[in-house]
Amino acid sequence: MVEIKRKILPLGYFFIFLISFLVFASFQLAAKTILCPDTFYHAKIASFLSQGILIKNFVWLPYTILADSYSNHHFLYHLILVPFAHFFDPLFSVKIATLIFATLFLVLFYWLLKRFKIKFAFFYAFLVLTVPAFLTRINLAKAPSIALIFLFLGFYALFKRRYFLLAIVSFFYVWLYNTWPILLAATIIHCFSSAFKKLIDHWQEIQQKIKNRKEKIKNKNKKQKNISTFLSLYFCSFIFYFLYLVRCFLKKDNLKLLSVCFLGIIAGLVINPYFPQNLYFNWVHIVKIGLKNYQNILPVGAEWYPFEPISLIQSSPFIFLLWFFALAWFLVSFKKNVSHPYFSQKKEALTFFILSILFFIYTIKSRRNIEYFVPFAILFTAFSFNKLFLRFNWQEYFAPLKNWLKFPFNLISLILVGLISIIFVFALSYFSEKVWLAKRNEFKGGASFDQFKKVSQFLKEKTSVGEIIFHSSWDEFPALFYHNEKNYYIAGLDPTFMYEKNKSLYWVWYNIVRGKQKKYLAETIKENFQAQYVFVRIERKEMIENLSLDKNFEKIYEDEEGRVYKIKDEK
């Protein structure tokens, strides 16, 4: 029997790998297209590294903070891409790497569920594939999928108290991606959850101690029955609870977890090819772009804008239905009840309870956080229901139904299996029509590998090394840079980098590219940006009209993607 189980167990991993690999491959191999312009940047930097070139000064964006404070916060990710870039075209290599990383994340997610003996682990892992927005995020040809692998390895080390592994993951997470603060926050939250769980489990003992303390205060102030006595009693209770919670939080195991995670992160920041300029870069990227974000001031990337709550719920009905039920069950069963063994919750469930709620709120603020909310919500659901599924005496509670229907349990089981099969077929049909086909078409309709290739080649031939190209949008930079590293550009990767360097200069550029400034364009561009070549995307109709009407510009190139104008020489 044991041998049969050992043979069957790997089947779950095999099917998770096979299903996720085929689904993700259908996205990545649908066409030679990419959804996110940042892919061009990642492919270019990986290409540089494959040639032994480490970029320390990002000269291609002289009007942004990257010119002086560049830090490759994807450094480890780009190193991992190097072997792929050796065998494939740089852009295609990023897609192949993403396919592998996204598949490995699903396998790791399933492995994590199995390691914690979660009932119906295969179902929970498959559930991840039903969320359209999540599938988009982990299949973007950039770092999110491999970052999730590191994050959930960190969770395993955290929950199993593998201190050395947590330190290693924390260190390399800093080199990999700038979402490393999530692991630090998760460590703090887990230590708090552990402390709070002890407080709840020993509630009766604490209550008794508080009661005894109150009695002493009452006896001491028998003759003074006033408001101060009343307040002192409740203040005493609050202080007792708080001190107990703090004492539990500062337990040796918790302090070790916090220390190794914190020291791993500090080491990753200091033992870094980009130290010390990475400190300022991290401040801008994590705090000003990630947490604060200028979405109400600047036209930032689509991923930073809010996700409407109703739209979010409607896009992922299975996830939210289970999550809402899990939240209700968690609140009902959190307190330990010795008469019902399936009551009480583990500290891991409380950790994911807090994280899933935080990232639900944060996903509403910025839609890109769906990549964290979905796995957090599923893991919370799994941990919340697990004790119920493992210990609930289903036969005892279904006995009245069996007697009423006069059905044996094996027939009831057969009926349940039939119902589950119908639900599974319905879910599979929903997935193939509403999720898989829609996502495949979405990835198929991305930007071509050759985006701006022709205009880049033209500029490469016509301009000198270091010539600044005034271009019409910050998100054009990655493709222009990928095809033409000979020239320098105005803004790229995120508009915040230019805004932080020089706010007034940013608005000068913005007003020109948005067509708001109609006069003195040549003088403004030459004096402020030292540029004489202007690339305008074909969609920028107002800017094209302004340049076409200005006698100081001559059109020297045009294709289906855009135009190039040159400022005429002064006579």
Coordinates of C-alpha atoms in Angstrom, one line a residue:
M1 CA 0.0 0.0 0.0
V2 CA 2.9 2.4 0.9
E3 CA 4.6 1.6 -2.4
I4 CA 1.4 2.3 -4.4
K5 CA 1.0 5.7 -2.6
R6 CA 4.6 6.6 -3.4
K7 CA 3.9 5.9 -7.0
I8 CA 0.7 7.8 -7.1
L9 CA 2.0 10.9 -5.2
P10 CA 4.2 12.2 -8.1
L11 CA 1.2 12.1 -10.4
G12 CA -0.1 15.3 -8.8
Y13 CA 3.1 17.1 -9.5
F14 CA 3.2 15.7 -13.1
F15 CA -0.3 16.9 -13.9
I16 CA 0.2 20.3 -12.3
F17 CA 3.4 20.7 -14.3
L18 CA 1.8 19.4 -17.5
I19 CA -1.4 21.5 -17.3
S20 CA 0.3 24.8 -16.4
F21 CA 3.1 24.2 -18.9
L22 CA 0.7 23.7 -21.8
V23 CA -1.5 26.6 -20.7
F24 CA 1.4 29.0 -20.4
A25 CA 3.1 27.7 -23.5
S26 CA -0.1 28.5 -25.5
F27 CA 0.2 32.1 -24.3
Q28 CA 4.0 32.6 -24.8
L29 CA 4.2 30.8 -28.2
A30 CA 1.0 32.3 -29.6
A31 CA 3.0 34.8 -31.6
K32 CA 6.2 36.8 -31.6
T33 CA 4.7 39.5 -29.4
I34 CA 5.0 40.9 -25.9
L35 CA 2.5 42.5 -23.6
C36 CA 4.8 44.7 -21.6
P37 CA 7.3 47.1 -23.1
D38 CA 9.7 46.5 -20.2
T39 CA 10.5 43.1 -21.8
F40 CA 12.6 44.9 -24.4
Y41 CA 14.7 46.5 -21.5
H42 CA 15.1 43.1 -19.7
A43 CA 16.2 41.4 -23.0
K44 CA 18.7 44.2 -23.7
I45 CA 20.3 44.1 -20.2
A46 CA 20.5 40.3 -20.3
S47 CA 22.1 40.6 -23.7
F48 CA 24.7 43.0 -22.3
L49 CA 25.4 40.6 -19.4
S50 CA 25.8 37.7 -21.8
Q51 CA 28.6 39.7 -23.5
G52 CA 30.2 40.4 -20.1
I53 CA 29.0 44.0 -19.9
L54 CA 27.8 45.2 -16.5
I55 CA 25.9 48.4 -16.8
K56 CA 26.7 50.7 -13.8
N57 CA 25.9 54.1 -15.3
F58 CA 22.6 54.3 -17.3
V59 CA 23.7 57.0 -19.8
W60 CA 20.7 56.4 -22.1
L61 CA 18.3 58.4 -19.9
P62 CA 20.2 61.6 -19.0
Y63 CA 17.1 63.5 -17.8
T64 CA 16.1 60.9 -15.2
I65 CA 17.6 59.9 -11.8
L66 CA 18.8 56.7 -13.5
A67 CA 21.7 58.8 -15.1
D68 CA 23.2 59.3 -11.6
S69 CA 21.6 56.7 -9.4
Y70 CA 21.0 53.7 -11.6
S71 CA 20.6 50.3 -9.8
N72 CA 19.7 47.1 -11.6
H73 CA 17.1 45.9 -9.1
H74 CA 16.5 42.9 -11.4
F75 CA 20.2 42.0 -11.4
L76 CA 19.8 38.3 -10.4
Y77 CA 16.9 37.9 -12.8
H78 CA 19.0 39.2 -15.6
L79 CA 21.9 36.9 -14.6
I80 CA 19.4 33.9 -14.7
L81 CA 18.4 35.0 -18.2
V82 CA 21.9 34.9 -19.6
P83 CA 21.9 31.1 -20.4
F84 CA 18.6 31.6 -22.2
A85 CA 20.0 34.5 -24.2
H86 CA 22.9 32.3 -25.2
F87 CA 20.6 29.8 -27.0
F88 CA 17.8 32.0 -28.2
D89 CA 17.0 35.4 -29.6
P90 CA 17.1 37.8 -26.5
L91 CA 13.4 38.6 -26.7
F92 CA 12.4 35.0 -27.3
S93 CA 14.7 33.9 -24.5
V94 CA 12.8 36.1 -22.0
K95 CA 9.5 34.5 -23.1
I96 CA 10.9 30.9 -22.7
A97 CA 12.3 31.8 -19.3
T98 CA 8.9 33.2 -18.3
L99 CA 7.2 30.0 -19.4
I100 CA 9.6 27.9 -17.2
F101 CA 9.4 30.2 -14.2
A102 CA 5.5 30.5 -14.3
T103 CA 5.3 26.7 -14.5
L104 CA 7.7 26.1 -11.7
F105 CA 5.8 28.6 -9.5
L106 CA 2.6 26.5 -9.9
V107 CA 4.5 23.3 -9.1
L108 CA 6.1 25.0 -6.0
F109 CA 2.7 26.3 -5.0
Y110 CA 1.3 22.7 -5.1
W111 CA 4.4 21.5 -3.2
L112 CA 3.9 24.0 -0.5
L113 CA 0.3 22.9 0.0
K114 CA 1.4 19.2 0.2
R115 CA 4.2 20.1 2.7
F116 CA 1.6 21.5 5.0
K117 CA -0.7 18.5 4.5
I118 CA -3.5 20.6 2.9
K119 CA -6.5 18.5 1.9
F120 CA -7.5 18.9 -1.8
A121 CA -4.1 20.5 -2.6
F122 CA -4.5 19.7 -6.4
F123 CA -7.8 21.6 -6.4
Y124 CA -6.3 24.7 -4.8
A125 CA -3.3 24.7 -7.2
F126 CA -5.6 24.3 -10.2
L127 CA -7.7 27.2 -8.9
V128 CA -4.8 29.6 -9.5
L129 CA -5.3 29.0 -13.2
T130 CA -8.9 30.4 -13.2
V131 CA -8.0 34.0 -12.5
P132 CA -7.5 36.0 -15.8
A133 CA -5.6 39.0 -14.3
F134 CA -3.3 36.7 -12.3
L135 CA -2.5 34.7 -15.4
T136 CA -1.6 37.9 -17.3
R137 CA 0.7 39.1 -14.5
I138 CA 2.8 35.8 -14.1
N139 CA 3.0 35.4 -17.9
L140 CA 4.4 38.9 -18.5
A141 CA 7.9 38.4 -19.9
K142 CA 9.6 40.0 -16.9
A143 CA 10.3 39.1 -13.2
P144 CA 6.9 38.5 -11.4
S145 CA 6.8 34.7 -11.8
I146 CA 10.3 34.1 -10.6
A147 CA 9.8 36.6 -7.8
L148 CA 6.8 34.6 -6.6
I149 CA 9.0 31.5 -6.5
F150 CA 11.5 33.2 -4.1
L151 CA 8.6 34.7 -2.0
F152 CA 7.0 31.3 -1.4
L153 CA 10.3 29.6 -0.7
G154 CA 10.6 32.4 1.9
F155 CA 7.2 31.4 3.3
Y156 CA 8.2 27.8 3.6
A157 CA 11.4 28.8 5.4
L158 CA 9.4 31.1 7.6
F159 CA 6.7 28.6 8.6
K160 CA 9.1 25.7 9.0
R161 CA 11.6 27.9 10.9
R162 CA 14.5 27.1 8.5
Y163 CA 16.6 30.1 9.5
F164 CA 19.5 29.5 7.1
L165 CA 17.2 29.1 4.1
L166 CA 15.3 32.3 5.1
A167 CA 18.5 34.2 5.3
I168 CA 19.6 33.0 1.8
V169 CA 16.2 33.7 0.2
S170 CA 16.1 37.2 1.8
F171 CA 19.6 38.0 0.5
F172 CA 19.0 36.9 -3.1
Y173 CA 15.4 38.3 -3.2
V174 CA 16.9 41.7 -2.9
W175 CA 19.1 41.0 -5.9
L176 CA 16.1 39.6 -7.8
Y177 CA 13.3 42.1 -7.6
N178 CA 12.2 45.1 -5.6
T179 CA 9.2 43.4 -4.0
W180 CA 11.5 42.0 -1.3
P181 CA 9.8 44.2 1.4
I182 CA 6.8 41.8 1.1
L183 CA 8.9 39.0 2.6
L184 CA 10.0 41.3 5.5
A185 CA 6.4 42.4 6.1
A186 CA 5.3 38.7 6.0
T187 CA 7.9 37.8 8.6
I188 CA 6.7 40.5 10.9
I189 CA 3.0 39.5 10.3
H190 CA 3.8 35.9 10.9
C191 CA 5.6 36.6 14.2
F192 CA 2.6 38.7 15.3
S193 CA 0.2 35.9 14.2
S194 CA 2.2 33.5 16.3
A195 CA 2.0 35.8 19.3
F196 CA -1.7 36.5 18.9
K197 CA -2.5 32.8 18.5
K198 CA -0.9 32.1 21.8
L199 CA -2.9 34.9 23.4
I200 CA -6.1 33.4 22.1
D201 CA -5.2 29.8 23.0
H202 CA -4.4 30.9 26.6
W203 CA -7.3 33.3 26.9
Q204 CA -9.0 31.5 29.8
E205 CA -5.8 31.5 31.9
I206 CA -5.1 35.2 31.1
Q207 CA -8.7 36.0 32.0
Q208 CA -8.3 34.4 35.3
K209 CA -5.1 36.3 36.1
I210 CA -6.8 39.6 35.1
K211 CA -9.8 38.7 37.3
N212 CA -7.5 38.2 40.3
R213 CA -5.8 41.4 39.6
K214 CA -9.1 43.3 39.3
E215 CA -10.2 41.8 42.7
K216 CA -7.0 43.2 44.3
I217 CA -7.7 46.7 42.8
K218 CA -11.3 46.5 44.0
N219 CA -10.3 45.5 47.5
K220 CA -7.7 48.2 47.6
N221 CA -10.3 50.9 46.5
K222 CA -13.4 49.6 48.3
K223 CA -14.3 53.0 49.7
Q224 CA -13.5 54.9 46.4
K225 CA -16.1 53.7 43.9
N226 CA -15.5 56.4 41.3
I227 CA -14.7 56.7 37.6
S228 CA -10.9 56.5 38.2
T229 CA -11.3 53.1 39.8
F230 CA -13.4 51.9 36.9
L231 CA -10.9 53.2 34.4
S232 CA -7.9 51.7 36.2
L233 CA -9.6 48.2 36.1
Y234 CA -10.0 48.3 32.4
F235 CA -6.6 50.0 31.8
C236 CA -5.1 47.2 33.8
S237 CA -6.8 44.6 31.6
F238 CA -5.6 46.3 28.4
I239 CA -2.0 46.6 29.7
F240 CA -2.0 42.9 30.7
Y241 CA -3.2 41.8 27.2
F242 CA -0.7 44.1 25.5
L243 CA 2.3 43.0 27.6
Y244 CA 1.4 39.3 27.1
L245 CA 1.2 39.9 23.3
V246 CA 4.5 41.7 23.3
R247 CA 6.2 39.0 25.4
C248 CA 5.0 36.3 22.9
F249 CA 6.1 38.4 19.9
L250 CA 9.6 38.8 21.4
K251 CA 10.0 35.1 21.9
K252 CA 13.4 33.7 20.9
D253 CA 12.1 31.9 17.8
N254 CA 10.4 35.0 16.5
L255 CA 13.4 37.2 17.1
K256 CA 15.6 34.7 15.2
L257 CA 13.2 34.8 12.3
L258 CA 13.1 38.6 12.2
S259 CA 16.9 38.8 12.6
V260 CA 17.8 36.4 9.8
C261 CA 15.3 38.0 7.4
F262 CA 16.4 41.5 8.2
L263 CA 20.1 40.7 8.1
G264 CA 19.6 38.8 4.8
I265 CA 18.0 41.9 3.3
I266 CA 20.7 44.3 4.7
A267 CA 23.4 42.0 3.3
G268 CA 21.6 41.9 -0.1
L269 CA 21.5 45.7 -0.2
V270 CA 25.1 46.2 0.9
I271 CA 26.9 43.3 -0.8
N272 CA 25.6 44.5 -4.1
P273 CA 27.2 45.7 -7.3
Y274 CA 25.1 48.9 -7.1
F275 CA 25.8 49.9 -3.5
P276 CA 25.4 52.6 -2.3
Q277 CA 23.4 54.3 -5.2
N278 CA 20.9 51.4 -4.9
L279 CA 19.7 52.9 -1.6
Y280 CA 18.3 56.0 -3.1
F281 CA 17.0 54.1 -6.1
N282 CA 15.1 51.7 -3.8
W283 CA 13.6 54.6 -1.9
V284 CA 12.2 56.1 -5.2
H285 CA 11.2 52.7 -6.7
I286 CA 9.6 51.1 -3.6
V287 CA 8.2 54.1 -1.7
K288 CA 7.5 56.8 -4.3
I289 CA 6.5 54.4 -7.2
G290 CA 5.3 51.3 -5.4
L291 CA 3.6 52.6 -2.2
K292 CA 2.8 56.2 -2.9
N293 CA 2.7 56.3 -6.7
Y294 CA 2.0 59.5 -8.7
Q295 CA -1.0 58.0 -10.6
N296 CA -3.0 61.1 -9.8
I297 CA -0.3 63.4 -11.2
L298 CA 1.5 61.5 -14.0
P299 CA 0.3 59.1 -16.7
V300 CA 2.0 56.0 -15.2
G301 CA 1.8 52.4 -16.4
A302 CA -1.6 50.7 -16.6
E303 CA -0.6 48.3 -13.8
W304 CA -0.5 51.0 -11.2
Y305 CA -4.1 52.2 -11.7
P306 CA -7.0 50.9 -9.4
F307 CA -8.9 47.7 -9.9
E308 CA -12.6 48.3 -9.4
P309 CA -13.8 46.0 -6.6
I310 CA -16.9 44.8 -8.4
S311 CA -14.9 44.2 -11.6
L312 CA -12.2 42.3 -9.6
I313 CA -14.8 40.0 -7.9
Q314 CA -16.7 39.4 -11.2
S315 CA -13.4 38.4 -13.0
S316 CA -12.6 35.8 -10.4
P317 CA -15.9 34.4 -9.0
F318 CA -14.5 31.0 -7.8
I319 CA -11.7 32.6 -5.8
F320 CA -13.9 35.2 -4.1
L321 CA -16.7 32.7 -3.3
L322 CA -14.3 30.4 -1.5
W323 CA -12.4 33.3 0.1
F324 CA -15.6 34.9 1.5
F325 CA -16.7 31.5 3.0
A326 CA -13.2 31.0 4.4
L327 CA -13.3 34.4 6.0
A328 CA -16.6 33.6 7.7
W329 CA -15.4 30.2 8.8
F330 CA -12.1 31.6 10.1
L331 CA -13.8 34.2 12.3
V332 CA -16.2 31.6 13.7
S333 CA -13.6 28.9 14.4
F334 CA -10.6 31.0 15.3
K335 CA -11.0 30.5 19.1
K336 CA -10.0 27.0 20.3
N337 CA -12.8 24.7 21.3
V338 CA -11.8 21.4 22.8
S339 CA -15.2 19.8 22.2
H340 CA -14.8 20.3 18.5
P341 CA -11.4 19.2 17.2
Y342 CA -12.0 20.9 13.8
F343 CA -12.3 24.3 15.5
S344 CA -9.3 26.6 16.1
Q345 CA -7.0 27.9 13.4
K346 CA -3.2 27.7 12.9
K347 CA -1.0 30.7 12.9
E348 CA -0.3 30.2 9.2
A349 CA -4.0 30.8 8.5
L350 CA -3.9 34.0 10.5
T351 CA -0.8 35.1 8.6
F352 CA -2.6 34.6 5.2
F353 CA -5.8 36.1 6.7
I354 CA -3.9 39.4 7.3
L355 CA -1.9 39.2 4.0
S356 CA -4.9 38.4 1.8
I357 CA -7.0 41.3 3.3
L358 CA -4.0 43.7 2.9
F359 CA -3.4 42.8 -0.7
F360 CA -7.1 42.8 -1.5
I361 CA -7.1 46.5 -0.5
Y362 CA -3.8 47.1 -2.2
T363 CA -5.0 45.4 -5.4
I364 CA -7.9 47.8 -5.5
K365 CA -5.3 50.6 -5.3
S366 CA -3.0 49.1 -7.9
R367 CA -4.1 46.3 -10.1
R368 CA -0.6 44.8 -10.4
N369 CA -0.9 43.4 -6.9
I370 CA -3.3 40.8 -8.1
E371 CA -0.2 38.5 -8.4
Y372 CA 0.1 38.5 -4.6
F373 CA -3.6 38.6 -3.6
V374 CA -4.6 35.5 -5.5
P375 CA -2.1 33.0 -4.0
F376 CA -2.5 34.6 -0.6
A377 CA -6.3 34.3 -0.8
I378 CA -6.1 30.6 -1.9
L379 CA -3.6 29.7 0.8
F380 CA -5.7 31.4 3.4
T381 CA -8.7 29.4 2.2
A382 CA -6.8 26.2 2.2
F383 CA -5.4 26.7 5.7
S384 CA -8.7 28.0 7.1
F385 CA -10.7 25.0 5.9
N386 CA -8.0 22.3 6.4
K387 CA -8.8 21.2 10.0
L388 CA -12.5 21.0 9.2
F389 CA -11.8 18.8 6.2
L390 CA -9.4 16.6 8.1
R391 CA -11.2 16.1 11.3
F392 CA -14.9 16.7 10.6
N393 CA -16.9 13.5 11.1
W394 CA -18.8 13.6 7.8
Q395 CA -20.4 10.2 8.3
E396 CA -21.9 11.2 11.7
Y397 CA -23.4 14.3 10.3
F398 CA -24.7 12.7 7.1
A399 CA -26.2 9.7 9.1
P400 CA -29.7 11.3 9.3
L401 CA -29.6 11.9 5.6
K402 CA -28.6 8.3 5.0
N403 CA -31.4 7.0 7.2
W404 CA -34.0 9.3 5.5
L405 CA -32.9 8.5 2.0
K406 CA -32.2 4.8 2.9
F407 CA -29.0 5.2 0.9
P408 CA -25.7 3.5 1.9
F409 CA -22.7 5.8 2.4
N410 CA -21.0 4.5 -0.7
L411 CA -24.0 5.6 -2.8
I412 CA -24.0 9.0 -1.2
S413 CA -20.2 9.2 -1.9
L414 CA -21.0 8.2 -5.6
I415 CA -23.6 11.0 -5.8
L416 CA -21.1 13.5 -4.3
V417 CA -18.5 12.4 -6.8
G418 CA -21.0 12.9 -9.6
L419 CA -21.8 16.4 -8.4
I420 CA -18.2 17.3 -8.1
S421 CA -17.5 16.0 -11.6
I422 CA -20.3 18.1 -13.0
I423 CA -18.9 21.2 -11.2
F424 CA -15.4 20.3 -12.6
V425 CA -16.7 20.0 -16.2
F426 CA -18.5 23.3 -15.8
A427 CA -15.4 25.0 -14.4
L428 CA -13.3 23.5 -17.2
S429 CA -15.7 24.8 -19.8
Y430 CA -15.7 28.2 -18.1
F431 CA -11.9 28.2 -18.0
S432 CA -11.4 27.3 -21.6
E433 CA -13.9 29.8 -22.9
K434 CA -13.6 32.8 -20.5
V435 CA -10.0 32.5 -19.4
W436 CA -7.8 30.5 -21.7
L437 CA -9.0 31.7 -25.1
A438 CA -9.3 35.3 -23.9
K439 CA -5.8 35.2 -22.5
R440 CA -4.3 33.6 -25.6
N441 CA -5.8 36.3 -27.8
E442 CA -4.6 38.9 -25.4
F443 CA -1.0 37.7 -25.6
K444 CA -1.3 37.2 -29.4
G445 CA -2.3 40.9 -29.7
G446 CA 0.8 42.3 -27.9
A447 CA 3.6 44.4 -29.4
S448 CA 5.7 42.9 -32.1
F449 CA 9.3 41.9 -31.5
D450 CA 10.1 44.4 -34.3
Q451 CA 8.3 47.4 -32.7
F452 CA 10.2 50.6 -33.7
K453 CA 12.9 48.4 -35.3
K454 CA 12.9 50.3 -38.7
V455 CA 12.9 53.8 -37.2
S456 CA 15.6 52.7 -34.8
Q457 CA 17.8 51.5 -37.7
F458 CA 17.2 54.8 -39.5
L459 CA 18.3 56.8 -36.4
K460 CA 21.2 54.6 -35.9
E461 CA 22.5 55.3 -39.4
K462 CA 21.7 59.0 -39.5
T463 CA 22.9 60.1 -36.0
S464 CA 26.1 60.2 -34.1
V465 CA 26.9 58.2 -30.8
G466 CA 25.2 59.8 -27.8
E467 CA 22.8 61.9 -29.9
I468 CA 19.6 62.6 -27.9
I469 CA 16.3 61.6 -29.5
F470 CA 13.3 63.6 -28.3
H471 CA 10.5 61.0 -28.3
S472 CA 6.8 61.2 -27.6
S473 CA 6.1 58.8 -24.7
W474 CA 8.1 57.3 -21.9
D475 CA 6.9 53.7 -22.7
E476 CA 8.6 54.0 -26.2
F477 CA 12.0 53.9 -24.6
P478 CA 12.5 50.1 -24.0
A479 CA 11.9 49.2 -27.7
L480 CA 14.0 52.1 -29.0
F481 CA 16.8 51.2 -26.6
Y482 CA 16.6 47.5 -27.5
H483 CA 17.0 48.2 -31.2
N484 CA 19.3 51.2 -30.9
E485 CA 21.6 51.7 -27.9
K486 CA 23.7 54.2 -29.9
N487 CA 21.3 57.1 -29.0
Y488 CA 20.1 58.6 -25.8
Y489 CA 16.5 59.3 -24.9
I490 CA 14.3 61.5 -22.7
A491 CA 12.2 59.4 -20.4
G492 CA 11.7 55.7 -19.8
L493 CA 10.9 52.7 -17.6
D494 CA 8.7 54.9 -15.4
P495 CA 7.8 58.7 -15.8
T496 CA 8.5 59.1 -12.0
F497 CA 12.3 58.8 -12.7
M498 CA 12.2 61.9 -14.9
Y499 CA 9.7 63.7 -12.6
E500 CA 12.0 63.1 -9.6
K501 CA 15.0 64.4 -11.4
N502 CA 13.5 67.7 -12.6
K503 CA 9.8 68.4 -12.2
S504 CA 9.7 71.5 -14.3
L505 CA 11.6 69.9 -17.2
Y506 CA 9.2 66.9 -17.0
W507 CA 6.2 69.2 -17.6
V508 CA 8.0 71.0 -20.5
W509 CA 8.4 67.6 -22.2
Y510 CA 4.9 66.5 -21.3
N511 CA 3.3 69.6 -22.7
I512 CA 5.1 69.2 -26.0
V513 CA 4.3 65.5 -26.5
R514 CA 0.7 66.0 -25.5
G515 CA 0.3 68.7 -28.1
K516 CA -0.4 71.4 -25.5
Q517 CA 2.6 73.6 -26.5
K518 CA 2.2 74.7 -30.1
K519 CA 4.8 77.5 -30.5
Y520 CA 8.5 77.8 -30.1
L521 CA 8.9 74.0 -30.2
A522 CA 12.3 73.9 -31.9
E523 CA 13.8 76.5 -29.5
T524 CA 12.3 74.7 -26.4
I525 CA 13.6 71.2 -27.5
K526 CA 17.1 72.4 -28.5
E527 CA 17.6 74.6 -25.3
N528 CA 16.1 72.2 -22.8
F529 CA 16.9 68.8 -24.2
Q530 CA 19.9 69.4 -26.5
A531 CA 18.1 67.4 -29.2
Q532 CA 17.6 68.0 -32.9
Y533 CA 15.8 64.7 -33.8
V534 CA 12.2 64.1 -32.8
F535 CA 10.5 60.7 -33.0
V536 CA 6.7 60.8 -32.8
R537 CA 4.5 57.8 -32.5
I538 CA 1.7 57.7 -35.1
E539 CA -0.9 57.8 -32.3
R540 CA 0.3 61.3 -31.2
K541 CA -1.9 63.2 -33.7
E542 CA -1.8 66.6 -32.0
M543 CA 2.0 66.5 -31.7
I544 CA 2.3 65.4 -35.3
E545 CA 0.1 68.3 -36.4
N546 CA 2.1 70.8 -34.3
L547 CA 5.4 69.7 -35.8
S548 CA 4.0 69.5 -39.3
L549 CA 2.8 73.1 -39.1
D550 CA 6.1 74.4 -37.6
K551 CA 8.5 75.6 -40.3
N552 CA 11.5 74.9 -38.1
F553 CA 11.0 71.1 -38.5
E554 CA 11.4 68.9 -41.6
K555 CA 10.1 65.3 -41.8
I556 CA 12.9 63.0 -42.7
Y557 CA 11.4 59.6 -42.0
E558 CA 7.9 58.0 -41.9
D559 CA 6.5 54.5 -41.5
E560 CA 3.4 52.8 -40.1
E561 CA 4.6 53.3 -36.5
G562 CA 5.7 56.9 -36.5
R563 CA 7.6 59.8 -37.9
V564 CA 11.0 61.4 -37.4
Y565 CA 11.4 65.2 -37.6
K566 CA 14.7 67.1 -37.6
I567 CA 15.1 70.6 -36.4
K568 CA 16.3 72.7 -39.4
D569 CA 19.7 74.3 -39.1
E570 CA 19.7 78.0 -38.5
K571 CA 20.7 80.1 -41.5

